[in-house]
PDB file of N, CA and C in Angstrom:
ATOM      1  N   UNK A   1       0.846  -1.166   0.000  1.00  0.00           N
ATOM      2  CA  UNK A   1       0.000   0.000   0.000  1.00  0.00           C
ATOM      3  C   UNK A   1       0.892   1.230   0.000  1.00  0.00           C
ATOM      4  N   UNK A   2       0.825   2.030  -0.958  1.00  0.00           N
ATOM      5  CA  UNK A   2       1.401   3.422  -1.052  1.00  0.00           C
ATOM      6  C   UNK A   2       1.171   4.481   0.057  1.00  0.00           C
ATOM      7  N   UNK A   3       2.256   5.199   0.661  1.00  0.00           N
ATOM      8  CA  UNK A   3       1.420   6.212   1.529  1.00  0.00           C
ATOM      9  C   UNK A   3       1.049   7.398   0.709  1.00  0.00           C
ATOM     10  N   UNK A   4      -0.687   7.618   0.832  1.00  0.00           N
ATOM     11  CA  UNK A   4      -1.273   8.899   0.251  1.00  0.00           C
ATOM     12  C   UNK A   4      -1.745   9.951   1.234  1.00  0.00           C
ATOM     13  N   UNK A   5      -0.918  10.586   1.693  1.00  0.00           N
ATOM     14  CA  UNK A   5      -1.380  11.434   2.930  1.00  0.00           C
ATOM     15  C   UNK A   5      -1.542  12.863   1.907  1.00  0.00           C
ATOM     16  N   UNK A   6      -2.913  12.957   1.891  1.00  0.00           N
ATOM     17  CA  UNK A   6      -3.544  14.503   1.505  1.00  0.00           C
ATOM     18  C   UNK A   6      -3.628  15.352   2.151  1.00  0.00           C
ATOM     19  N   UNK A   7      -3.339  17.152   2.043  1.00  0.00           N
ATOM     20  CA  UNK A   7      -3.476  18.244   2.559  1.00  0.00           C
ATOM     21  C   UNK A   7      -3.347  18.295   4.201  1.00  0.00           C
ATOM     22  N   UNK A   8      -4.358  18.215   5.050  1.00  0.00           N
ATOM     23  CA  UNK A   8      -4.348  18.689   6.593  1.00  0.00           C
ATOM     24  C   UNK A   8      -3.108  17.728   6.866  1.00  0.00           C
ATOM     25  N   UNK A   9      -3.578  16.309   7.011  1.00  0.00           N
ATOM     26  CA  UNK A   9      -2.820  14.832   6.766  1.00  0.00           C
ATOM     27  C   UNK A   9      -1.110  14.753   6.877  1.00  0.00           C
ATOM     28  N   UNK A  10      -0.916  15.399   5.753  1.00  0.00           N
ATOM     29  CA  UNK A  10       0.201  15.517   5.339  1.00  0.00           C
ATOM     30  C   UNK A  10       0.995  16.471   6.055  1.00  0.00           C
ATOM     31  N   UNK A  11       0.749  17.530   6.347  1.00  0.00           N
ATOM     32  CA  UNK A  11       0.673  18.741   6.573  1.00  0.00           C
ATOM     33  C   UNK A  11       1.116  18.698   8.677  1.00  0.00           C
ATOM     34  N   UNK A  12       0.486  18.034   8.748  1.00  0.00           N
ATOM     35  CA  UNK A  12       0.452  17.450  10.373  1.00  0.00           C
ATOM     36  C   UNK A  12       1.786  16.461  10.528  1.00  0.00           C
ATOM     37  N   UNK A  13       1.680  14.937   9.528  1.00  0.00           N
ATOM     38  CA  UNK A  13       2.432  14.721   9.969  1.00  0.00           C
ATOM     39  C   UNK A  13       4.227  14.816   9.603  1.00  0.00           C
ATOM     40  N   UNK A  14       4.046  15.822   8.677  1.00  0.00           N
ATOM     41  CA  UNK A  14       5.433  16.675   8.330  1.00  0.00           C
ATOM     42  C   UNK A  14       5.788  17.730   9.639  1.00  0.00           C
ATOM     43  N   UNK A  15       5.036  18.173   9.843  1.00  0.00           N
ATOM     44  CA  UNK A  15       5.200  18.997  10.965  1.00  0.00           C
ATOM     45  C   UNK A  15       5.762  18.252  12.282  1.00  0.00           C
ATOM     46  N   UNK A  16       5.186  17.204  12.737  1.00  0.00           N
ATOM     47  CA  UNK A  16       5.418  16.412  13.699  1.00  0.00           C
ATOM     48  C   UNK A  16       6.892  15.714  13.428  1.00  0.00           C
ATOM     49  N   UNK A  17       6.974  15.646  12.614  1.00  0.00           N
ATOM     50  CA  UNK A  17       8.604  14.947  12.028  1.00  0.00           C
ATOM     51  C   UNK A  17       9.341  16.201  12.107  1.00  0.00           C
ATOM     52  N   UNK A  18       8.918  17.605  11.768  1.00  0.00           N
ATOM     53  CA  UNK A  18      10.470  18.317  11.642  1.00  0.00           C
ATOM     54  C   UNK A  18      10.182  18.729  13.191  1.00  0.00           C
ATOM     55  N   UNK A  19       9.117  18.689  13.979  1.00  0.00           N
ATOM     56  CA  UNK A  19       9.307  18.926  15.312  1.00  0.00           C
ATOM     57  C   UNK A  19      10.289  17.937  16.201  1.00  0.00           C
ATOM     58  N   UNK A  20      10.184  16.512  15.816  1.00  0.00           N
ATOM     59  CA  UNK A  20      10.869  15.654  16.511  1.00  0.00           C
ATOM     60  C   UNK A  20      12.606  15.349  15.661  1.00  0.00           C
ATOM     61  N   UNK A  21      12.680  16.213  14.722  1.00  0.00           N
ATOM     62  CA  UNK A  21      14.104  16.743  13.898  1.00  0.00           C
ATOM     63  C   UNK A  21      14.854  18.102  14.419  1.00  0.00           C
ATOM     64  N   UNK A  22      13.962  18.954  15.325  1.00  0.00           N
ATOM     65  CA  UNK A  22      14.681  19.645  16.050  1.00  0.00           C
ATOM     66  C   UNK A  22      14.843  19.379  17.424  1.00  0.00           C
ATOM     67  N   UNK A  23      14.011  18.242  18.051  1.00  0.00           N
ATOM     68  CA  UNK A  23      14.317  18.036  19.332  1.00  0.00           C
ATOM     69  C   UNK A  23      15.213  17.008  19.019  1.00  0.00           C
ATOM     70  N   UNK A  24      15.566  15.961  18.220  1.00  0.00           N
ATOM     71  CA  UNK A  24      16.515  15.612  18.400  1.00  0.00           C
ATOM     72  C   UNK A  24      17.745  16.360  18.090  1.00  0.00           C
ATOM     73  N   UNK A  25      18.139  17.358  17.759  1.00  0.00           N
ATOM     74  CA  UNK A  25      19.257  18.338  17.414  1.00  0.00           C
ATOM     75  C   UNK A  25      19.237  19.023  18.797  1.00  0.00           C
ATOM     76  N   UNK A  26      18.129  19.226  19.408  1.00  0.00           N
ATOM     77  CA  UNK A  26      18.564  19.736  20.793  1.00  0.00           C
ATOM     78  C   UNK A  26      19.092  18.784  21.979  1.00  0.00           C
ATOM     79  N   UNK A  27      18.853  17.350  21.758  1.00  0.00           N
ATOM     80  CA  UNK A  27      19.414  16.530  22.834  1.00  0.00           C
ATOM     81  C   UNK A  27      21.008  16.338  22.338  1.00  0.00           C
ATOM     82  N   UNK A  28      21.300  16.305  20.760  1.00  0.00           N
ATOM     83  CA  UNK A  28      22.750  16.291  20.099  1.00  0.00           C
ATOM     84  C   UNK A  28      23.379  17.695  20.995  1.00  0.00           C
ATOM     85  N   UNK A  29      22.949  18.708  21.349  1.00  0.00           N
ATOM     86  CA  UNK A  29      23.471  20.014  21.762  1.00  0.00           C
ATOM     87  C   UNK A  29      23.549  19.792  23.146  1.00  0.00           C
ATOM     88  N   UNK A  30      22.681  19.453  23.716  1.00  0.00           N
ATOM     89  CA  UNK A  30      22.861  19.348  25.301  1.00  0.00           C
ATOM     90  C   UNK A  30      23.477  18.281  25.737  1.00  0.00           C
ATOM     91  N   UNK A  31      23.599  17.391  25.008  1.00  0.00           N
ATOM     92  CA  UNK A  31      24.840  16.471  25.078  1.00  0.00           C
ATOM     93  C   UNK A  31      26.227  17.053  25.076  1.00  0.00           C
ATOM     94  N   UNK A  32      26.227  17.374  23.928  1.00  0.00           N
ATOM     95  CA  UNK A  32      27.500  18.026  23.894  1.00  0.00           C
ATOM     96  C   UNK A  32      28.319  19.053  24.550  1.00  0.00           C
ATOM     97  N   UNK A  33      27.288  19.857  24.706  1.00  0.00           N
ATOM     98  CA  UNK A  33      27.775  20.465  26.363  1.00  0.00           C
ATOM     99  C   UNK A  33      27.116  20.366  27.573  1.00  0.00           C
ATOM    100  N   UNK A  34      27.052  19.090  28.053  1.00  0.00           N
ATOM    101  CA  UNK A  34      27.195  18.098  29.345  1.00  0.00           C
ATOM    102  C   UNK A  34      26.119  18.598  30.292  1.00  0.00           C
ATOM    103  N   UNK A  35      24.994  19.342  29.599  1.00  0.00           N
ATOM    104  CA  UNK A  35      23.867  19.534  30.440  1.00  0.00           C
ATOM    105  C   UNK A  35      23.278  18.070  31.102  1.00  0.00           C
ATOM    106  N   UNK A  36      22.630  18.583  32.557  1.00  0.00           N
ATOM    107  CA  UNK A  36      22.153  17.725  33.151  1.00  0.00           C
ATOM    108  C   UNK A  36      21.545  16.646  32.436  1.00  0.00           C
ATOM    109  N   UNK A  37      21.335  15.321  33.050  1.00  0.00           N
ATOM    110  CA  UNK A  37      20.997  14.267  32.277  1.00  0.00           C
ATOM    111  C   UNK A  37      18.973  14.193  32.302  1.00  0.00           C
ATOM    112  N   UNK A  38      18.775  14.878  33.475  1.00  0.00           N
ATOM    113  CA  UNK A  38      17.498  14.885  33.228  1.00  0.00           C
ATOM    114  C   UNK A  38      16.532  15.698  32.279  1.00  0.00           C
ATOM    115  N   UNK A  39      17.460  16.906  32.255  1.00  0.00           N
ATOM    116  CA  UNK A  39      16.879  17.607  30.839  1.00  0.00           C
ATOM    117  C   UNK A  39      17.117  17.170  29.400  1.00  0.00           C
ATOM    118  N   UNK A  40      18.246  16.319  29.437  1.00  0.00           N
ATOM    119  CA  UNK A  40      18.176  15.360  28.233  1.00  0.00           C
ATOM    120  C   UNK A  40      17.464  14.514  27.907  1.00  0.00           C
ATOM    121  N   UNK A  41      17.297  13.456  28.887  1.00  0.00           N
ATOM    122  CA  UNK A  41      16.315  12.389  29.007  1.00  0.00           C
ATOM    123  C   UNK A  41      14.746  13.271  28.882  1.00  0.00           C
ATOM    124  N   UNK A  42      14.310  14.252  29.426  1.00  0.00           N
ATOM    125  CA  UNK A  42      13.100  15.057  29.089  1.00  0.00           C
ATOM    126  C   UNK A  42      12.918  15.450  27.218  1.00  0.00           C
ATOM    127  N   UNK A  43      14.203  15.869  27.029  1.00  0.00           N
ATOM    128  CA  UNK A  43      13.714  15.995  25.296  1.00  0.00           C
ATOM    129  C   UNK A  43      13.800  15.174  25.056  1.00  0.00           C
ATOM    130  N   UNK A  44      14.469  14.388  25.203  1.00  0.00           N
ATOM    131  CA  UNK A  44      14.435  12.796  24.259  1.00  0.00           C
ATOM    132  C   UNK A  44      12.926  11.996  24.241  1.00  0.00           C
ATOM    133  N   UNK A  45      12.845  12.305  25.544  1.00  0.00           N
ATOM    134  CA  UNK A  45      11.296  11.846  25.647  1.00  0.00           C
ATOM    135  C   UNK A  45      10.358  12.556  24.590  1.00  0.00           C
ATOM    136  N   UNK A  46      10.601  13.386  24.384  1.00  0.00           N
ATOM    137  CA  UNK A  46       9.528  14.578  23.707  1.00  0.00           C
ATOM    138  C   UNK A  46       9.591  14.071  22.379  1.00  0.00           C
ATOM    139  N   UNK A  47      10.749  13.984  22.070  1.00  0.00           N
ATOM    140  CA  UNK A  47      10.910  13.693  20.305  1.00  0.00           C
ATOM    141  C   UNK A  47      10.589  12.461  20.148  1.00  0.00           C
ATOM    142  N   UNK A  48      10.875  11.085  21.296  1.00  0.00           N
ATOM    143  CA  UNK A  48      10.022   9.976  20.989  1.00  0.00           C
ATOM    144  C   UNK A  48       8.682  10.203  20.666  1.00  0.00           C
ATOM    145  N   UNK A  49       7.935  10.250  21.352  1.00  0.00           N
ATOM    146  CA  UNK A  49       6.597  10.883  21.472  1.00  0.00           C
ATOM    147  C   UNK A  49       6.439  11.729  20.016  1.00  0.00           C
ATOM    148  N   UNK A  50       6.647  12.686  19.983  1.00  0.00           N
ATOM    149  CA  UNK A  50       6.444  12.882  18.509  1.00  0.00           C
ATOM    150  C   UNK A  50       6.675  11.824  16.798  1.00  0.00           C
ATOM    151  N   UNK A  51       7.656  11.515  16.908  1.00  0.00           N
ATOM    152  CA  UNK A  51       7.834  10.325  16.192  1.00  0.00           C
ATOM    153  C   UNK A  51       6.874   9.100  16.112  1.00  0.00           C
ATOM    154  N   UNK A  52       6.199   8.807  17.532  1.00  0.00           N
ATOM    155  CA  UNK A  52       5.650   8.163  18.026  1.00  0.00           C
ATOM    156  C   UNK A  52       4.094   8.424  17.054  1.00  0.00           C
ATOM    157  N   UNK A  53       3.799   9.706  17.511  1.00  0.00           N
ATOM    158  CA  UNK A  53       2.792  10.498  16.973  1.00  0.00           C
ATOM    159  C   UNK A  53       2.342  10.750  15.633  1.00  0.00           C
ATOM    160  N   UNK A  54       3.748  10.612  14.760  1.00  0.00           N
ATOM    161  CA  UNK A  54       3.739  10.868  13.359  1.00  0.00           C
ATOM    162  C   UNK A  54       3.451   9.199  12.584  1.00  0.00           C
ATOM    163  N   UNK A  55       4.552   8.480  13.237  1.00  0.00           N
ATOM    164  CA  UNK A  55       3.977   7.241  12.732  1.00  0.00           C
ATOM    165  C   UNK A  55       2.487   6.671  13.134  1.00  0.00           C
ATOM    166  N   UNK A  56       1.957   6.835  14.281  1.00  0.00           N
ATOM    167  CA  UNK A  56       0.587   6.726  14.039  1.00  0.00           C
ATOM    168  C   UNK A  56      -0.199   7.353  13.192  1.00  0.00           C
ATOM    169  N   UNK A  57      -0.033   8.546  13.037  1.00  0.00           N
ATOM    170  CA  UNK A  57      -0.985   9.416  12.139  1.00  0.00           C
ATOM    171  C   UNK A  57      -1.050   8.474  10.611  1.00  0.00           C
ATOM    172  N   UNK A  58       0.073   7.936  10.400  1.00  0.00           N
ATOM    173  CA  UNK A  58       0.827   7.429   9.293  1.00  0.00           C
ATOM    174  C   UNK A  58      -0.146   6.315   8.895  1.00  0.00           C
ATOM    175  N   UNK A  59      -0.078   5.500   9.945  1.00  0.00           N
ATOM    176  CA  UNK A  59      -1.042   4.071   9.629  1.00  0.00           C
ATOM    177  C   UNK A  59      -2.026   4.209   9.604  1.00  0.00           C
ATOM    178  N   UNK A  60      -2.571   5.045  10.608  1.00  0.00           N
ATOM    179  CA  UNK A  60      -4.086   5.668  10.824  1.00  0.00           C
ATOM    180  C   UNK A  60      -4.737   5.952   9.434  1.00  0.00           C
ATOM    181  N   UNK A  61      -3.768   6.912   8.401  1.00  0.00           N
ATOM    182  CA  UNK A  61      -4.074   7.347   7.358  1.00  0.00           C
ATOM    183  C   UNK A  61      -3.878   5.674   6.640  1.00  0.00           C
ATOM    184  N   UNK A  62      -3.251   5.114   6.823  1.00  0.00           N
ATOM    185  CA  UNK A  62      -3.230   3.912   6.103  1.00  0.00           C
ATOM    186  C   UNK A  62      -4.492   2.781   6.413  1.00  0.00           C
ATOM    187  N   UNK A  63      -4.464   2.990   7.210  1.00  0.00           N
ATOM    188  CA  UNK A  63      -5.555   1.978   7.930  1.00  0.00           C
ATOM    189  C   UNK A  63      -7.250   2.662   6.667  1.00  0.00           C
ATOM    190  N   UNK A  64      -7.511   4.161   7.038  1.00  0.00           N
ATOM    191  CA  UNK A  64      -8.396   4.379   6.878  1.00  0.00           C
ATOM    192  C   UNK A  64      -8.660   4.023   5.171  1.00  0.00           C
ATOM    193  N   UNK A  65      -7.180   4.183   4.614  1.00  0.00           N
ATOM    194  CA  UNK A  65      -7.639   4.327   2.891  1.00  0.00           C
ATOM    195  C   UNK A  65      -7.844   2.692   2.876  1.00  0.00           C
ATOM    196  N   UNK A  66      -7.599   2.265   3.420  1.00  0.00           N
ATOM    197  CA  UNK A  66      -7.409   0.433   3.320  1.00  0.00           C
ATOM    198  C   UNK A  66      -9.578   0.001   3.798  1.00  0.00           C
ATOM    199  N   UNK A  67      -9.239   0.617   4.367  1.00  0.00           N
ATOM    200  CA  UNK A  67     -10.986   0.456   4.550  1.00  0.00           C
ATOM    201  C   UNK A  67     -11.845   0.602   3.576  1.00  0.00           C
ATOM    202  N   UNK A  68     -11.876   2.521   3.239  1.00  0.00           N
ATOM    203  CA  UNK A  68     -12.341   2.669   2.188  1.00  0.00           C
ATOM    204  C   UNK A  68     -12.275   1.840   0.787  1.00  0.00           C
ATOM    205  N   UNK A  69     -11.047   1.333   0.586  1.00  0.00           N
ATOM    206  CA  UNK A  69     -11.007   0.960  -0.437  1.00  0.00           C
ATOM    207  C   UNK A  69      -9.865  -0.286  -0.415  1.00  0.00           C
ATOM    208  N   UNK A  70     -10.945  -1.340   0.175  1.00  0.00           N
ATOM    209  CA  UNK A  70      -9.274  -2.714   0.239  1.00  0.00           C
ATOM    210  C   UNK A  70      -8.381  -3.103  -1.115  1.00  0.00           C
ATOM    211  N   UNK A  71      -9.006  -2.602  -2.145  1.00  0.00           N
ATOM    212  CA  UNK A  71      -8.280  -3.331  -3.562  1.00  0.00           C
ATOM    213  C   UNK A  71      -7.224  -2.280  -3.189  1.00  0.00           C
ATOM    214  N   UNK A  72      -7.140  -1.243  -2.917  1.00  0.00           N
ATOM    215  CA  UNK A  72      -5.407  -0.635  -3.510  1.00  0.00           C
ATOM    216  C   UNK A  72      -4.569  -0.590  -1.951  1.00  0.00           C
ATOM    217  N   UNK A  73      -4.941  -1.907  -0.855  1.00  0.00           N
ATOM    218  CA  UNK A  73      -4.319  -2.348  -0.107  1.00  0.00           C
ATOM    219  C   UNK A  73      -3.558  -3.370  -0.018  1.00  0.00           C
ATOM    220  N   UNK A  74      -4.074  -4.149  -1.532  1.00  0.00           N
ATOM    221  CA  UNK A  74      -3.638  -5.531  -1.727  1.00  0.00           C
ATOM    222  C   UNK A  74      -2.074  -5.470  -2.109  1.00  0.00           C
ATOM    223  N   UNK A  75      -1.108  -6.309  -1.957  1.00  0.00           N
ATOM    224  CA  UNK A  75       0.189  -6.520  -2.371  1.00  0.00           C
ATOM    225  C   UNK A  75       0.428  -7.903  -3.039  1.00  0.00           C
ATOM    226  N   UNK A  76       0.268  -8.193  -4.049  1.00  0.00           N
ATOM    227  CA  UNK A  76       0.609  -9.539  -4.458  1.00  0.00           C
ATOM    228  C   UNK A  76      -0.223 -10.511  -4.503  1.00  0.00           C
ATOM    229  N   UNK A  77      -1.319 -10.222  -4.356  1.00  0.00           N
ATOM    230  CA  UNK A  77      -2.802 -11.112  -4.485  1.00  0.00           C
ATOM    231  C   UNK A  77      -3.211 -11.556  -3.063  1.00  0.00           C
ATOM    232  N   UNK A  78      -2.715  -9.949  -1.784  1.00  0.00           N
ATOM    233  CA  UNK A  78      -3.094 -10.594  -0.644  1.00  0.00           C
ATOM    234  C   UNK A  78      -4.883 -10.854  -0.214  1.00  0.00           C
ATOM    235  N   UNK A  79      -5.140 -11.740   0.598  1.00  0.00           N
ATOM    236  CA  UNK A  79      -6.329 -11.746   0.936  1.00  0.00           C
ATOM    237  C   UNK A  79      -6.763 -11.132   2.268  1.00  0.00           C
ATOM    238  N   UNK A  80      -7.772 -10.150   2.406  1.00  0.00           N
ATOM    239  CA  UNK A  80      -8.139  -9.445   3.824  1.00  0.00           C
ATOM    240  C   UNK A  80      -7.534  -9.607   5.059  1.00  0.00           C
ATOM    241  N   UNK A  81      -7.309 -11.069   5.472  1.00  0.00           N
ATOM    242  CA  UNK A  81      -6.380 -11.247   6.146  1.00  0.00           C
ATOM    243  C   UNK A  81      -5.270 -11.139   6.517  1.00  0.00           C
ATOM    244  N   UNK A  82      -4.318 -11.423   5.177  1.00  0.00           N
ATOM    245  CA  UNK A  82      -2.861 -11.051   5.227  1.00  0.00           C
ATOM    246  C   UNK A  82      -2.674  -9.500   5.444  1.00  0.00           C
ATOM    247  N   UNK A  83      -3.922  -8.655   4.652  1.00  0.00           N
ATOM    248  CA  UNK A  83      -3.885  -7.369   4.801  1.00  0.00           C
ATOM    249  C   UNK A  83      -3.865  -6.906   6.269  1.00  0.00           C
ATOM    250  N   UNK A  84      -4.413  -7.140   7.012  1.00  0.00           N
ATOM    251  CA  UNK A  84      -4.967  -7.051   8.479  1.00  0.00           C
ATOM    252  C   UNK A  84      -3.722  -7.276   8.890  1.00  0.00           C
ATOM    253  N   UNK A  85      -2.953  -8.697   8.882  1.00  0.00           N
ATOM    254  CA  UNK A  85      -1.651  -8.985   9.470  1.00  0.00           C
ATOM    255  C   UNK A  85      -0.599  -7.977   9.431  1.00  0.00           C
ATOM    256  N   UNK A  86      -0.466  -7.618   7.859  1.00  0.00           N
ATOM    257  CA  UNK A  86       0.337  -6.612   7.325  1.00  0.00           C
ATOM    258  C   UNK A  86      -0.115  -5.093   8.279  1.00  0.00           C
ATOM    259  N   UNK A  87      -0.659  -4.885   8.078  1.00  0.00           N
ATOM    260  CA  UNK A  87      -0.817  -3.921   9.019  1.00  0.00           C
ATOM    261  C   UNK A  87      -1.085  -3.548  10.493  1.00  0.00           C
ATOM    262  N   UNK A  88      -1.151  -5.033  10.586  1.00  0.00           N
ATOM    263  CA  UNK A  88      -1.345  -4.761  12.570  1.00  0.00           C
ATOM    264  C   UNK A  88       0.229  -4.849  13.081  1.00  0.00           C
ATOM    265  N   UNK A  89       1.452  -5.961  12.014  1.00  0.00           N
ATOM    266  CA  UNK A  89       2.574  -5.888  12.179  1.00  0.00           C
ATOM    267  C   UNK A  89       3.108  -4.565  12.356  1.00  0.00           C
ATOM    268  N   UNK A  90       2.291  -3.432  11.222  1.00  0.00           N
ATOM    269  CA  UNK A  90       2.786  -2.071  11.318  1.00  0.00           C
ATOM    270  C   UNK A  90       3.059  -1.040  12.575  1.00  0.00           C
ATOM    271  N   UNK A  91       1.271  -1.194  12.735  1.00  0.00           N
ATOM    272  CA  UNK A  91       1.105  -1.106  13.869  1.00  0.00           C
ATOM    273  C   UNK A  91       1.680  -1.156  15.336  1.00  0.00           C
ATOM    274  N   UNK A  92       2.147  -2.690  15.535  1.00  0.00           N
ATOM    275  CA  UNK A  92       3.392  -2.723  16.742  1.00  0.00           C
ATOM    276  C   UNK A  92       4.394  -2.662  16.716  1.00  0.00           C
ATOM    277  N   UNK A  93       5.137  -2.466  15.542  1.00  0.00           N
ATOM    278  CA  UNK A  93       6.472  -1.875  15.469  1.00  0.00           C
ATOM    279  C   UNK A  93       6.160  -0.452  16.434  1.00  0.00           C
ATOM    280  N   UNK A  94       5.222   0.138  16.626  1.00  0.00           N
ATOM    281  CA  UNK A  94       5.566   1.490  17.183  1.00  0.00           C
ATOM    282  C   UNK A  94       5.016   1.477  18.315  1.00  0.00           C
ATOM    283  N   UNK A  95       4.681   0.307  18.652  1.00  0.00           N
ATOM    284  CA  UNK A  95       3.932   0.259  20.531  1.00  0.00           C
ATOM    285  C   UNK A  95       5.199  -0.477  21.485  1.00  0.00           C
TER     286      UNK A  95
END
């Protein structure tokens, strides 16, 4: 299945990616000059969580076009099932 993320969609989860592209550039910085470990471990947390956030949005959008429309979910002559598998695998990669 192709990702087709349209307008708001898209828009969100680009945003959420360059948000969790500058918090990780801020834990690279506070590393580097030896700030406390708990304010590190606090952004790091943050940019997980965002990442976290973006790849859901991701499947979510995947999940939903797969509903609407299971034929352009199929890969190789899968059947509903494998589809389901295929994507619940997706799914816990990020839980």
């Amino acid at each position: 299945m192709e990702l087709d993320l349209e307008g708001a969609d898209l828009k969100s989860v680009l945003n959420r990616l360059r948000r969790a592209q500058g918090q990780i550039s801020g834990v690279i910085r506070m590393i580097e000059e030896g700030r406390d470990c708990e304010d590190v471990v606090t952004q790091l947390a943050a940019a997980s969580r965002a990442l976290d956030r973006a790849g859901f949005a991701i499947i979510a959008t995947g999940l939903q076009q797969c509903v609407t429309d299971i034929d352009t979910g199929r890969k190789n002559g899968e059947d509903t099932e494998q589809i389901r598998n295929r994507l619940e695998r997706l799914f816990l990669s990020l839980a």
